[in-house]
CSV table of C-alpha atoms in Angstrom, one decimal:
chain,number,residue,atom,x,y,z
S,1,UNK,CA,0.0,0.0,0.0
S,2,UNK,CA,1.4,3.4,-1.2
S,3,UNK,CA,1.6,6.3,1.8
S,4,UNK,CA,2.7,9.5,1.8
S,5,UNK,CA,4.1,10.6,5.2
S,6,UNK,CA,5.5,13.9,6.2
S,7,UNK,CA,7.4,15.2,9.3
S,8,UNK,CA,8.9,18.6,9.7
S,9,UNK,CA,6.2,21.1,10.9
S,10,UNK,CA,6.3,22.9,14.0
S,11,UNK,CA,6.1,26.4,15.8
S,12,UNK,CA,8.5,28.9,14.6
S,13,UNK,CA,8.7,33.0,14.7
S,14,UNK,CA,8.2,35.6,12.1
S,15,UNK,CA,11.4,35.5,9.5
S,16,UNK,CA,12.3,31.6,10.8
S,17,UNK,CA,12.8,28.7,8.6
S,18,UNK,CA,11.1,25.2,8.7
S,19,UNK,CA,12.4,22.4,6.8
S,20,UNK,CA,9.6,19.6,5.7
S,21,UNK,CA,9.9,16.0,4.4
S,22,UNK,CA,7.9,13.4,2.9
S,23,UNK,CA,8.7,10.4,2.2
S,24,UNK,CA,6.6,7.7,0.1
S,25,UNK,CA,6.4,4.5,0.5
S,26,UNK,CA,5.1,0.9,-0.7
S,27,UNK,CA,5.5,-0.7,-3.9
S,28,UNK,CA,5.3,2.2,-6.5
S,29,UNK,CA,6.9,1.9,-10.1
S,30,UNK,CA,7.1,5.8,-11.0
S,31,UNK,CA,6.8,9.2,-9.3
S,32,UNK,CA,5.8,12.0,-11.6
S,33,UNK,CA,5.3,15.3,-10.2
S,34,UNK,CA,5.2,15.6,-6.3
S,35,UNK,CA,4.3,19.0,-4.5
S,36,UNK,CA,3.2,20.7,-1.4
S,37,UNK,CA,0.4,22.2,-0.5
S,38,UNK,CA,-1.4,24.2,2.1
S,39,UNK,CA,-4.8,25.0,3.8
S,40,UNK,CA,-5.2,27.5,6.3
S,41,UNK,CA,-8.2,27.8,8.3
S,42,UNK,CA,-11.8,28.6,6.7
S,43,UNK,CA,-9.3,28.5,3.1
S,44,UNK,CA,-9.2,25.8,0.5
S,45,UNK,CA,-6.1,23.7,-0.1
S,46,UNK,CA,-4.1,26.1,-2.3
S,47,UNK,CA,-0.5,24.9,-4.3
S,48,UNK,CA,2.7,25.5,-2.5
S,49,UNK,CA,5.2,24.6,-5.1
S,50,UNK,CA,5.9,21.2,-7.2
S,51,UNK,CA,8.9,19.2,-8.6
S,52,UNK,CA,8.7,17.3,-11.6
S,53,UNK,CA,10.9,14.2,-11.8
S,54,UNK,CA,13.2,15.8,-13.6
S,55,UNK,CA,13.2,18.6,-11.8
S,56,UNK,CA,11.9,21.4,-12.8
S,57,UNK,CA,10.0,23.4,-10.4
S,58,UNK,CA,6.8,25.5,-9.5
S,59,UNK,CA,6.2,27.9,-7.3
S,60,UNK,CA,3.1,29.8,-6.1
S,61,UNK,CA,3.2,33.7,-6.2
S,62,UNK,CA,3.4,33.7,-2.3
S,63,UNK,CA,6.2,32.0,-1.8
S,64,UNK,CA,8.5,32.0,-4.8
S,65,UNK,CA,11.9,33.2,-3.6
S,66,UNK,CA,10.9,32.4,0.5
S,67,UNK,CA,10.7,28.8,-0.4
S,68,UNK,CA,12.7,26.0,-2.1
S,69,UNK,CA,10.9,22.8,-3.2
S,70,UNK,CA,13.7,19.1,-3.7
S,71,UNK,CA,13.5,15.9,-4.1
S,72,UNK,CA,15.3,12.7,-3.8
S,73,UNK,CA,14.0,10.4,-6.6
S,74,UNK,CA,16.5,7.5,-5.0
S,75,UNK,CA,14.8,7.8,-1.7
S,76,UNK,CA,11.3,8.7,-3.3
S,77,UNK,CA,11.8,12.0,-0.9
S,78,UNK,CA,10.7,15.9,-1.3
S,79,UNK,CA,11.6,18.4,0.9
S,80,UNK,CA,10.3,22.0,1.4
S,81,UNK,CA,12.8,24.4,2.6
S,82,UNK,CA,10.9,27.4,3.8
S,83,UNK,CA,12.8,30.9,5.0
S,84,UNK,CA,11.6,34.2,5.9
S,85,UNK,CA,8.6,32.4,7.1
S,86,UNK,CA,5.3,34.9,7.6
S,87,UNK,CA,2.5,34.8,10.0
S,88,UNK,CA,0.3,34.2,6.8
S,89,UNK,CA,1.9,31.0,6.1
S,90,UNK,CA,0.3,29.2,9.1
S,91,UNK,CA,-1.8,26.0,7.4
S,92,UNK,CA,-1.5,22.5,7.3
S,93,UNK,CA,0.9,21.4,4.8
S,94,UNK,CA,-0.2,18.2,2.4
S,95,UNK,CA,2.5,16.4,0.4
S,96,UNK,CA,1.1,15.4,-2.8
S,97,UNK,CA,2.2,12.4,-5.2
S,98,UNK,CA,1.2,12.0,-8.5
S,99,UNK,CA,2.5,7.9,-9.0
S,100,UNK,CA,1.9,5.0,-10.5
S,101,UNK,CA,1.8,1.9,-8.2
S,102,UNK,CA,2.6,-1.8,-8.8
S,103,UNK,CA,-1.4,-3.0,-8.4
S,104,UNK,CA,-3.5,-0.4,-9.7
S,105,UNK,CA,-3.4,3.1,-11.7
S,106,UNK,CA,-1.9,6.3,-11.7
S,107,UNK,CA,-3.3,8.6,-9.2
S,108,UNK,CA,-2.8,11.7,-6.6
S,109,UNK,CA,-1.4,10.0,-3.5
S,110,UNK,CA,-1.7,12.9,-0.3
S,111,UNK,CA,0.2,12.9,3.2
S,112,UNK,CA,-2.0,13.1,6.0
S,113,UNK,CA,-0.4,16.8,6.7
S,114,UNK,CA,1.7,18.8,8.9
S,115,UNK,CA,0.7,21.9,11.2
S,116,UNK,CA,3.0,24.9,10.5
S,117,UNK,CA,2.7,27.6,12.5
S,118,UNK,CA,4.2,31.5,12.6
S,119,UNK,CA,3.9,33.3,15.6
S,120,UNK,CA,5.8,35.1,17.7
């Protein structure tokens, strides 16, 4: 069975940084795209930033140039380095997959999320 599972989030002041990992797991034959995103109270999930397999990044508006998206395809890993952290981006951050699995079909695999929180 294919999980996403994320670790990283925490409590940190205005202008901190915040590291956060996922890692997938189970028997999966390819990773495409993987991302992050976020949902803040009373908001809808809303795209953080994605890596394609190759690479090549995305960033929202937001948090271009505040945030760094990697990933490990060895260790089927991303990462979201996130600096100069604001009060606005408090939310629970989802890890996102898009995979294809040994038994089934390609599909959006999510984390079960991790709280961030700026405050001072």
């Amino acid at each position: 069975q294919v999980q996403l599972v994320e670790s990283g989030g925490g409590l940190v002041q205005p202008g901190g940084s915040l590291r956060l990992s996922c890692a997938a797991s189970g028997s999966i034959v390819r990773i495409n795209d993987m991302g992050w995103y976020r949902q803040a109270p009373g908001k809808q999930r809303e795209l953080v930033a994605t890596v394609a397999s190759g690479g090549s990044t995305n960033y929202a508006g937001s948090v271009k140039g505040r945030f760094t998206i990697s990933r490990d395809n060895a260790k089927k890993m991303v990462y979201l380095q996130m600096d100069s952290l604001k009060p606005e981006d408090t939310a629970v951050y989802y890890c996102n997959a898009d995979l294809i699995p040994v038994i089934g079909r390609r599909a959006d695999y999510w984390g079960q999320g991790t709280q961030v929180t700026i405050s001072s």
